[in-house]
Coordinates of C-alpha atoms in Angstrom, one line a residue:
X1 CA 0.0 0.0 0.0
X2 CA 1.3 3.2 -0.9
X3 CA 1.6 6.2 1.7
X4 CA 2.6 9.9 1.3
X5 CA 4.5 11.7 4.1
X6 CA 4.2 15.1 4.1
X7 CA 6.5 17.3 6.0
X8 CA 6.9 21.0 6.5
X9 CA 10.0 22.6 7.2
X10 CA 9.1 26.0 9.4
X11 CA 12.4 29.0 10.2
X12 CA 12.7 32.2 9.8
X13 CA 15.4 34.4 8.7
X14 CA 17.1 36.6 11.8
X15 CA 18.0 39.9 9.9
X16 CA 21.2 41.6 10.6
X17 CA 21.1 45.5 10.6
X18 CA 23.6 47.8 8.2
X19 CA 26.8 47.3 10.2
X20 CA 29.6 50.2 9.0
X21 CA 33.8 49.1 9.6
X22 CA 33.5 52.1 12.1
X23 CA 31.2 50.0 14.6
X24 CA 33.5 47.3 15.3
X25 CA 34.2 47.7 18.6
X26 CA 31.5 50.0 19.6
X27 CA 28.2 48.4 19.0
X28 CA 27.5 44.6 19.4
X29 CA 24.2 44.4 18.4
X30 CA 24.0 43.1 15.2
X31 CA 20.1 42.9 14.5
X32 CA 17.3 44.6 12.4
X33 CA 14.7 44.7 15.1
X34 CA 11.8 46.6 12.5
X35 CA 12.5 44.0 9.9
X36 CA 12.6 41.0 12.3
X37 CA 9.6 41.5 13.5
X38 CA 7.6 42.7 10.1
X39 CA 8.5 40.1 8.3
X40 CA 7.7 37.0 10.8
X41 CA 4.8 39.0 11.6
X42 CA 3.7 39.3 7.6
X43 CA 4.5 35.2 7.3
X44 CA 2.8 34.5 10.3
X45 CA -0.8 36.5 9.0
X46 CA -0.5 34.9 5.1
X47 CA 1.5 31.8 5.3
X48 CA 1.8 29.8 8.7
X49 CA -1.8 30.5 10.7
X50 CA -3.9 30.0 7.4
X51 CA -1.8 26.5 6.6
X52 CA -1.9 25.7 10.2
X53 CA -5.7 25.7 10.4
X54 CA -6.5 24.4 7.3
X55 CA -4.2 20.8 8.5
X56 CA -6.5 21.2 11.7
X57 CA -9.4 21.3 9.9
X58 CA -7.7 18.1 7.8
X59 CA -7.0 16.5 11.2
X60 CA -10.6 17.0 12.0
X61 CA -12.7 15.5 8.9
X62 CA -10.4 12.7 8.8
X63 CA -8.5 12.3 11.7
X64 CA -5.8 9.5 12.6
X65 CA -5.6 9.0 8.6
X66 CA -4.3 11.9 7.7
X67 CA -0.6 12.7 9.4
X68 CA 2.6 15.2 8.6
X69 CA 5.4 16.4 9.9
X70 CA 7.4 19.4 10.7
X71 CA 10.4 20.8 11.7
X72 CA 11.5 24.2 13.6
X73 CA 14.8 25.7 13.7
X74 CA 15.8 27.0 17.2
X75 CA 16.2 30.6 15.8
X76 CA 13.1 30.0 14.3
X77 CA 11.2 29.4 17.4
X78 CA 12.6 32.4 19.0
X79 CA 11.3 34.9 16.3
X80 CA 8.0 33.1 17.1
X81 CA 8.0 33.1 20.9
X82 CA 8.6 37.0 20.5
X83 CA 6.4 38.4 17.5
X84 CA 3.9 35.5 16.6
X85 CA 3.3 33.1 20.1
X86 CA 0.1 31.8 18.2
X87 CA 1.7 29.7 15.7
X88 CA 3.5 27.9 18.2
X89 CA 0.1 27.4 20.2
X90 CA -1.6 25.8 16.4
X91 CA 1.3 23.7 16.8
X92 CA 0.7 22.3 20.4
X93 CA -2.9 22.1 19.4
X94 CA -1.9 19.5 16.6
X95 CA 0.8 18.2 18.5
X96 CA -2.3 16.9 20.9
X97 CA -3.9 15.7 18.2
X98 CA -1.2 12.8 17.7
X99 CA -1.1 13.0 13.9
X100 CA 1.9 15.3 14.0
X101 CA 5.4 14.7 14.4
X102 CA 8.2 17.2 14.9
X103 CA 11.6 16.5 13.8
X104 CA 15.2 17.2 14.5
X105 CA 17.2 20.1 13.1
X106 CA 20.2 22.5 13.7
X107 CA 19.1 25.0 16.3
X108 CA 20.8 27.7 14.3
X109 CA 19.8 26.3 10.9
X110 CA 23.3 26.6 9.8
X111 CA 25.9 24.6 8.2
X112 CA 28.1 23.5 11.0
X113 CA 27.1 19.7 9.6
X114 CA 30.4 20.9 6.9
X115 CA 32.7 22.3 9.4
X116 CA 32.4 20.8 13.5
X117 CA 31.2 17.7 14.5
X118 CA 30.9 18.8 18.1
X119 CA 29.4 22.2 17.2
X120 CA 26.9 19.9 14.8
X121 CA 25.8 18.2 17.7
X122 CA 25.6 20.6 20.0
X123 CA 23.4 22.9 17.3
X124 CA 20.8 19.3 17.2
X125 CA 20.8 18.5 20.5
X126 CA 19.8 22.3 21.5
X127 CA 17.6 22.4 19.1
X128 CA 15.5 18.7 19.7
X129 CA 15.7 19.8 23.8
X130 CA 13.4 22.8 22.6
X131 CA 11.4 20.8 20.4
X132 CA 10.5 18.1 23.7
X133 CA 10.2 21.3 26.0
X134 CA 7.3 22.6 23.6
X135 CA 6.0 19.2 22.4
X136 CA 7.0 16.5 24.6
X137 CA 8.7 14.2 22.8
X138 CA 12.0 13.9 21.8
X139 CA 12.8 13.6 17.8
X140 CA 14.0 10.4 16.2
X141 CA 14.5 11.8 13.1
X142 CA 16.8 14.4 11.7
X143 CA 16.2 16.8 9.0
X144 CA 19.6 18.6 8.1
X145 CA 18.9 22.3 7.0
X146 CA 17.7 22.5 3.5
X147 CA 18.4 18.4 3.5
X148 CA 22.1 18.6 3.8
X149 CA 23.7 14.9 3.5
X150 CA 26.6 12.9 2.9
X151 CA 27.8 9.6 4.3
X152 CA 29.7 11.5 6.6
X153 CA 26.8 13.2 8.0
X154 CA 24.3 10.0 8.1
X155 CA 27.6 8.9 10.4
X156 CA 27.2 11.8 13.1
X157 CA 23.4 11.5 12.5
X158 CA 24.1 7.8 13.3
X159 CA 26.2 8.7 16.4
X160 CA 23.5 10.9 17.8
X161 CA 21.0 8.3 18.2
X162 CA 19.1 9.3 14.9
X163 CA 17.1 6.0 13.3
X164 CA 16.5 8.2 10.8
X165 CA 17.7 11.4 8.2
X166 CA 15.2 13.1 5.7
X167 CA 17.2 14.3 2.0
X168 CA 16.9 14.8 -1.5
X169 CA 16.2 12.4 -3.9
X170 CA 18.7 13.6 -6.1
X171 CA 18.8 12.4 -10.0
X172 CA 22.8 13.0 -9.6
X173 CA 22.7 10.3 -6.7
X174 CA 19.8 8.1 -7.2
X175 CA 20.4 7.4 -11.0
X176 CA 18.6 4.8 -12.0
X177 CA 17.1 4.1 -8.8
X178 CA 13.8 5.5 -7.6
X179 CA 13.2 7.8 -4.6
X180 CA 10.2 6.1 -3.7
X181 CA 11.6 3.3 -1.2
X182 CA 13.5 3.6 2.2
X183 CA 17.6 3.5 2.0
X184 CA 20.0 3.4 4.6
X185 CA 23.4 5.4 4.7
X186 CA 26.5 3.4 3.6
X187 CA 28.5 3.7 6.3
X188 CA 25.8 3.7 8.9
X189 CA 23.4 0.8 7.6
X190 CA 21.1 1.4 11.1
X191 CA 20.4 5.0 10.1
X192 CA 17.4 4.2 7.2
X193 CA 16.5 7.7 4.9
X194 CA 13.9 9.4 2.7
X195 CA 14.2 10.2 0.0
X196 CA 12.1 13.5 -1.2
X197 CA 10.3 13.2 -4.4
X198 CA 11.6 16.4 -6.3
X199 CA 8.8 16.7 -9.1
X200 CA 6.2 16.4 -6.8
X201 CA 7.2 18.6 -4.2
X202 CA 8.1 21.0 -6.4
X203 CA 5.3 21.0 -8.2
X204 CA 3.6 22.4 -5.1
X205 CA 6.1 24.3 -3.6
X206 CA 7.8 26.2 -7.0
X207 CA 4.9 25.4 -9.6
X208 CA 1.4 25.7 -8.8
X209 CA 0.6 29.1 -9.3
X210 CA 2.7 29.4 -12.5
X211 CA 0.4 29.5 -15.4
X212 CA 2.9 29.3 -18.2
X213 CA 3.8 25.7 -16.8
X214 CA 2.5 22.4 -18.6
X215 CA 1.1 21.1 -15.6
X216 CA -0.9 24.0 -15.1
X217 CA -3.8 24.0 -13.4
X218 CA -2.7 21.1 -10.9
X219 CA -5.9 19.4 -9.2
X220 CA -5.5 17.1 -6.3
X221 CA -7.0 13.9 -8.5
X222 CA -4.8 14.4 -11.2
X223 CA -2.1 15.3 -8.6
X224 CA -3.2 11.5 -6.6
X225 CA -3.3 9.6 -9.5
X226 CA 0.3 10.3 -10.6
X227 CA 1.0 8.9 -7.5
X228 CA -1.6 6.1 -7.6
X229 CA 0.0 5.2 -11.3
X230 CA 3.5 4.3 -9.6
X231 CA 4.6 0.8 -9.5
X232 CA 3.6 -1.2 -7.2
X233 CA 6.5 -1.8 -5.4
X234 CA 7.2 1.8 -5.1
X235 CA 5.3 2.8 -1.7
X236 CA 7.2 5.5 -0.2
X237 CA 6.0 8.6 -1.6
X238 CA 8.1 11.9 0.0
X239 CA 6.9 15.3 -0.2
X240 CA 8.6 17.9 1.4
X241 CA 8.9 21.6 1.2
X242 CA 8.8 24.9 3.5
X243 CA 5.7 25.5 5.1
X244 CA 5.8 29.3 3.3
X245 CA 5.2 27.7 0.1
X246 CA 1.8 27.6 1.1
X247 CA 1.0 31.2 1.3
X248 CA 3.8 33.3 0.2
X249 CA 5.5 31.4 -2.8
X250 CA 2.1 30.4 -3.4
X251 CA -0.2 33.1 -2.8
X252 CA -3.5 32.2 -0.5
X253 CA -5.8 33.5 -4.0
X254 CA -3.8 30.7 -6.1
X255 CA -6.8 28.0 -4.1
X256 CA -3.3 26.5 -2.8
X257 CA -4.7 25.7 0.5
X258 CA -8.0 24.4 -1.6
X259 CA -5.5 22.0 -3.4
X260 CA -3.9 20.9 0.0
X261 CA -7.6 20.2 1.8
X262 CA -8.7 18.2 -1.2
X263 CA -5.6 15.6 -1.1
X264 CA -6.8 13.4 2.0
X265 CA -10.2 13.1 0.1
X266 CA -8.6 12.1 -2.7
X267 CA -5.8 9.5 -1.6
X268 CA -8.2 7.4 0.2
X269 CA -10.4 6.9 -2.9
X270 CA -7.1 5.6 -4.2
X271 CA -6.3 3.4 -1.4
X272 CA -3.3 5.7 -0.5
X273 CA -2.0 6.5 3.1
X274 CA -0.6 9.0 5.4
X275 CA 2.0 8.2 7.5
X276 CA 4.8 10.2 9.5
X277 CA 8.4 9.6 9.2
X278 CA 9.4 7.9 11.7
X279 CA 6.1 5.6 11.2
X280 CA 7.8 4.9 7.8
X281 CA 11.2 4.3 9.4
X282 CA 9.7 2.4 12.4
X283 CA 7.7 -0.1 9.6
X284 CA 9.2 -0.6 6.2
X285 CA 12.5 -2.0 5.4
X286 CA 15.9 -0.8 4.0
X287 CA 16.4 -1.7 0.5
X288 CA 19.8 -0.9 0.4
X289 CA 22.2 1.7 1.1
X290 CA 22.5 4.7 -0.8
X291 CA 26.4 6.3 -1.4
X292 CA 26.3 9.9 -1.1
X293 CA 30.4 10.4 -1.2
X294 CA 29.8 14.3 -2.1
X295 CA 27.6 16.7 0.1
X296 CA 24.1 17.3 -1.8
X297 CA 21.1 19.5 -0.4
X298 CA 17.7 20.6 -2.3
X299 CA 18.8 23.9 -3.2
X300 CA 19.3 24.7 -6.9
X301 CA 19.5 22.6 -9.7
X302 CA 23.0 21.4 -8.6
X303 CA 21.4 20.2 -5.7
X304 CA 25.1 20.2 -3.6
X305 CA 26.1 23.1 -1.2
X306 CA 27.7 25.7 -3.4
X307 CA 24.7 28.3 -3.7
X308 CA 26.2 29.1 0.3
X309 CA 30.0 27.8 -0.3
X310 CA 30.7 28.0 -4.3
X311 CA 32.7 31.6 -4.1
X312 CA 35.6 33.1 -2.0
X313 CA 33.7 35.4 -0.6
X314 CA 31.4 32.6 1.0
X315 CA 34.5 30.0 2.0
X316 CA 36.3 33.1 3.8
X317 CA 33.6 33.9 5.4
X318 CA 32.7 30.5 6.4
X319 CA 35.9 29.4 7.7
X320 CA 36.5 32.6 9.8
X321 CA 33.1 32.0 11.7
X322 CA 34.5 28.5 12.0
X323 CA 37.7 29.4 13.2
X324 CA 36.4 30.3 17.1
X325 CA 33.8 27.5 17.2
X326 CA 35.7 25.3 19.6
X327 CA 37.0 28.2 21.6
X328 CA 33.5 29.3 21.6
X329 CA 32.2 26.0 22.6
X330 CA 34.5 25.7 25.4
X331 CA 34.2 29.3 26.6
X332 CA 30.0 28.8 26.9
X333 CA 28.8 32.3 27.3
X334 CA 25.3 32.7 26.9
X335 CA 24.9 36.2 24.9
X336 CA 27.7 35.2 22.7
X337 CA 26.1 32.0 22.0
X338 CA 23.1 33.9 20.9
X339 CA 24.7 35.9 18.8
X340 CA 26.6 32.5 17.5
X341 CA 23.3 30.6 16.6
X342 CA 22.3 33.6 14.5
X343 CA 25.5 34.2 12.4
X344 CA 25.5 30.5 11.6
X345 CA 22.2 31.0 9.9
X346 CA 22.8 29.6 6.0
X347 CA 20.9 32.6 4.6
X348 CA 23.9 34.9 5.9
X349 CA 26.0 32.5 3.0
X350 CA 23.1 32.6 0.8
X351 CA 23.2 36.2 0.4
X352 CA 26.8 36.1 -1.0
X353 CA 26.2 34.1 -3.7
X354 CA 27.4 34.8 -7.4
X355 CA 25.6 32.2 -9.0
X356 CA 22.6 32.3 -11.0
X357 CA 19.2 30.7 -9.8
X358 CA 16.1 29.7 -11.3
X359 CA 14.5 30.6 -7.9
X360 CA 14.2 33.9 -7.0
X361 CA 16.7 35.4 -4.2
X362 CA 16.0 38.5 -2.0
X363 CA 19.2 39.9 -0.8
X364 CA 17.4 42.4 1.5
X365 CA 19.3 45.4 2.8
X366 CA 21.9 43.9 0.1
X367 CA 22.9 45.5 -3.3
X368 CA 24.9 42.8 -3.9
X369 CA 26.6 39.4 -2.8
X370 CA 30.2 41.6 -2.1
X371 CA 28.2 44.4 -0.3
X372 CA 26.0 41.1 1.9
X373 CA 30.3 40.0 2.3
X374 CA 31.2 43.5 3.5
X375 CA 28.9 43.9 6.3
X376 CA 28.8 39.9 7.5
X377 CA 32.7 40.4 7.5
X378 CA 32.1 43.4 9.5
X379 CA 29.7 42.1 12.2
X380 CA 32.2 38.7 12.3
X381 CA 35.3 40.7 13.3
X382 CA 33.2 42.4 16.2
X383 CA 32.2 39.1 17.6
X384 CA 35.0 37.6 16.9
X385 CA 37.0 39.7 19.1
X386 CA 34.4 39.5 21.4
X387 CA 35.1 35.8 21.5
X388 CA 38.5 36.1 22.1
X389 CA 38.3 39.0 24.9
X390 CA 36.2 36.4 27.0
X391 CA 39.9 35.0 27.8
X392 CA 43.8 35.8 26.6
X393 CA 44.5 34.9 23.2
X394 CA 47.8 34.0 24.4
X395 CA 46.0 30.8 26.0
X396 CA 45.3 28.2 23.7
X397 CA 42.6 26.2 22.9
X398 CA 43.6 23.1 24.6
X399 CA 45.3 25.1 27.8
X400 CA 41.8 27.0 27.8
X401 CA 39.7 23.8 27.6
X402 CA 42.5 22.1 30.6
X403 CA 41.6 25.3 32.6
X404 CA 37.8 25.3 32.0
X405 CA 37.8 21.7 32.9
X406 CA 40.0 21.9 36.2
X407 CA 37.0 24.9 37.2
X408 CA 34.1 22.7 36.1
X409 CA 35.5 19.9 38.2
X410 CA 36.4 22.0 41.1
X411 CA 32.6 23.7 41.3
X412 CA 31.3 19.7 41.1
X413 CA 33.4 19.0 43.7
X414 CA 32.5 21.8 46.1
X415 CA 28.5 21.1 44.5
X416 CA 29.2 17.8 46.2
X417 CA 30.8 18.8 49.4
X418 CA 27.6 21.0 50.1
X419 CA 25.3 18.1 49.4
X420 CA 27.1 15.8 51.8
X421 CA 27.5 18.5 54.2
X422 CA 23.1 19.3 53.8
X423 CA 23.0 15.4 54.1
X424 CA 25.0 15.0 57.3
X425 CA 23.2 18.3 58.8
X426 CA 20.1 17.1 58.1
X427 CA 21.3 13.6 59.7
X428 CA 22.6 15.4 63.2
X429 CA 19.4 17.4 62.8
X430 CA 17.0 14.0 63.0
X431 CA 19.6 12.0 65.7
X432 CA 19.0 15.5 67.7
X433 CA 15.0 15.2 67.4
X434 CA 15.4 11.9 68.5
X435 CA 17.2 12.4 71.2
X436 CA 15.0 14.9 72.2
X437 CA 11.8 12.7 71.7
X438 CA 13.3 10.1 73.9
X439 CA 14.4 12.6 76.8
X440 CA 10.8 13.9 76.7
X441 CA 9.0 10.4 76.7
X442 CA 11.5 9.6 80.0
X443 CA 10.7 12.7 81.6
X444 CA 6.8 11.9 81.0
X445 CA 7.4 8.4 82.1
X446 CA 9.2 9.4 85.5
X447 CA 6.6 11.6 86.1
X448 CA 3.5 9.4 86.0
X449 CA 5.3 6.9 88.3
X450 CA 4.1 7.1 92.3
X451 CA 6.1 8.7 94.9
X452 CA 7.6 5.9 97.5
X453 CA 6.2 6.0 100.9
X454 CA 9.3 5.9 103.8
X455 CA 8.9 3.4 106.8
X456 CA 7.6 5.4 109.9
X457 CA 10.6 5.5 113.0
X458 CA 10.1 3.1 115.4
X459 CA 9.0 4.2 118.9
X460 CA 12.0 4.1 122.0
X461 CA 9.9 2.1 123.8
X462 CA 9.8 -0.5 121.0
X463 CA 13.6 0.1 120.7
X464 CA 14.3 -0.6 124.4
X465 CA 12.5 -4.1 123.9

């Protein structure tokens, strides 16, 4: 039986301010405030709150059959919590409806996946605690931003407990094999992935509201049959795209979410399924590995990671944030970490790109990708000599992480000390209350008991005789 799994990946861009040479050193504040909150606010009102109730209403009409997915990226969330609380609410609400599951993802959304195991892990792992602090339950499967994989990756997925990894069904990869089954990753065989179907999800996502394309005007029957006309054998059909497709690269008047409602109807007149992820991962077998030697994403028709790493400008600026990531890890200040999830963002890359898409790019404040170069460079030597000011530079990483370690060690062992020395107080505390008890019960006992009468003095008389 065939079965679709929809996911939905939700972030949002943090937007960094006009930042002049001059301001290094001075201002550490790297943020556009107006534009943060405008445009999460705009997305919020014509994207995420009209998709969100329109899969509730799904939920309710046909409930348990129809399921999705989504993930959040950390930064994501925290442009949420602050300007638009009442998309994460819709979430909880379909969170309780158990039809939803909510994946794993780097906090920052960022690329640290190419350049830090430890800061890879440290980005999911923040970012999956978030997810099981709004949704209690921790992810089992991992969704690299904007599907980064390689076999390298499935490895640290692997290590992290993942049983599963979401990516592109690439035609450069794949070849002759179709995306429609479950894999596993060559050099971690227990780590199973899926495979998104490209022309499908992109006929949503990128097509739908294009009226010079050949598929234009796409109905959900036409859209379930395609599927329905698969082979038989091929039950694993992957759909995945940003949640913003549906609203903003896809305007609301295109009948887009009209298209989305109908699907459920249509899919069970064909015998077709819904399933979640890690349903998918949890039920159907591997049928084989898939060798990914080279890094590929679902960005551009290259579908590989140089729309963010293909220039100079892009690999300078890459490795430079890189540079203080495990003097940053080690260091663990909380500001600077903030500032550290949103300056790994991908988009900052993005922006710096030379190469031509078919998809459309917004550069923003940017003229260009050397003046988006200019000011990231500028904002990165501020916080990078904010790093290094948090210690000497003249003390290494290692000495550093010897030293940090030596502290950390020496606050557990006073942490300890004060615990046995509560424990043994609180032991004298309950010996003394006992010894008090018993005193008292004495004293009580003693003075209930009757006084002994003396023997009267004989008389002299008696004496005498």
């Amino acid at each position: 039986m065939k079965t679709i799994c929809l996911y939905f990946e939700i972030h949002q861009i943090i937007h960094l301010k006009r930042y002049r040479f001059f301001d290094i050193g001075t201002d550490h504040y790297y943020y556009d405030d107006y534009e943060n909150e405008r445009s999460i606010t705009d997305i919020a009102e014509r994207s995420y709150m009209p998709a969100l109730n329109a899969f509730q209403q799904m939920i309710q009409e046909h409930g348990k059959y129809f399921r999705l997915a989504f993930s959040l990226s950390g930064t994501g969330i925290e442009q949420l919590e602050m300007h638009a609380p009442q998309v994460l609410e819709k979430l909880q609400q379909l969170n309780d409806t158990g039809c939803v599951e909510f994946l794993a993802e780097p906090y920052s959304h960022g690329l640290s996946a190419l350049a830090n195991e430890e800061c890879f892990a440290a980005d999911v792992k923040k970012q999956a605690e978030k997810i099981e602090e709004y949704f209690g339950k921790k992810p089992t499967v991992l969704r690299n931003s904007s599907l980064i994989y390689s076999d390298d990756i499935g490895v640290q997925a692997a290590a992290l407990g993942f049983k599963g990894m979401l990516t592109e069904g690439a035609k450069h990869v794949l070849g002759w094999k179709s995306p429609h089954y479950v894999y596993n990753c060559a050099m971690a065989p227990g780590l199973k992935l899926l495979l998104r179907d490209v022309e499908l999800s992109d006929d949503i996502s990128l097509r739908f509201n294009d009226s010079d394309w050949d598929g234009y005007p796409l109905f959900a029957d036409n859209y379930i049959q395609r599927i329905a006309n698969f082979p038989e054998e091929e039950q694993v059909i992957n759909i995945f795209m940003e949640l913003s497709a549906l609203g903003i690269a896809q305007p609301l008047s295109s009948n887009i979410l009209e298209f989305i409602k109908a699907l459920p109807a249509c899919a069970k007149q064909k015998g077709i399924t819904f399933s979640t992820p890690s349903e998918i991962i949890g039920k159907m077998k591997s049928v084989g590995n898939l060798d990914v030697p080279d890094t590929l994403s679902w960005v551009d028709e290259e579908r590989d990671v140089s729309c963010w790493l293909g220039n100079p400008m892009q690999r300078e600026a890459f490795n430079k944030l890189y540079s203080v990531a495990d003097r940053l890890r080690i260091a663990n200040d909380p500001r600077i970490n903030q500032d550290w999830d949103y300056l790994q963002a991908s988009n900052n890359f993005r922006f710096m790109t030379t190469k031509p898409s078919n998809v459309g790019l917004d550069r923003g404040i940017y003229s260009s990708p050397f003046d988006a170069f200019t000011n990231y460079m500028n904002i990165l030597g501020d916080f990078i000599s904010r790093v290094n000011s948090l210690y000497p530079e003249e003390i290494d990483n290692d000495e550093l992480n010897a030293l940090l370690t030596t502290i950390k060690n020496q606050g557990d062992e006073i942490v300890m000390k004060d615990k046995e020395i509560t424990r043994l107080q609180a032991k004298v505390e309950k010996m003394q209350a006992e010894e008090d008890k018993l005193k008292a019960k004495i004293d009580k006992a003693a003075a209930k008991k009757p006084a002994t009468k003396k023997a009267a003095p004989k008389k002299a008389e008696e004496k005498k005789e």
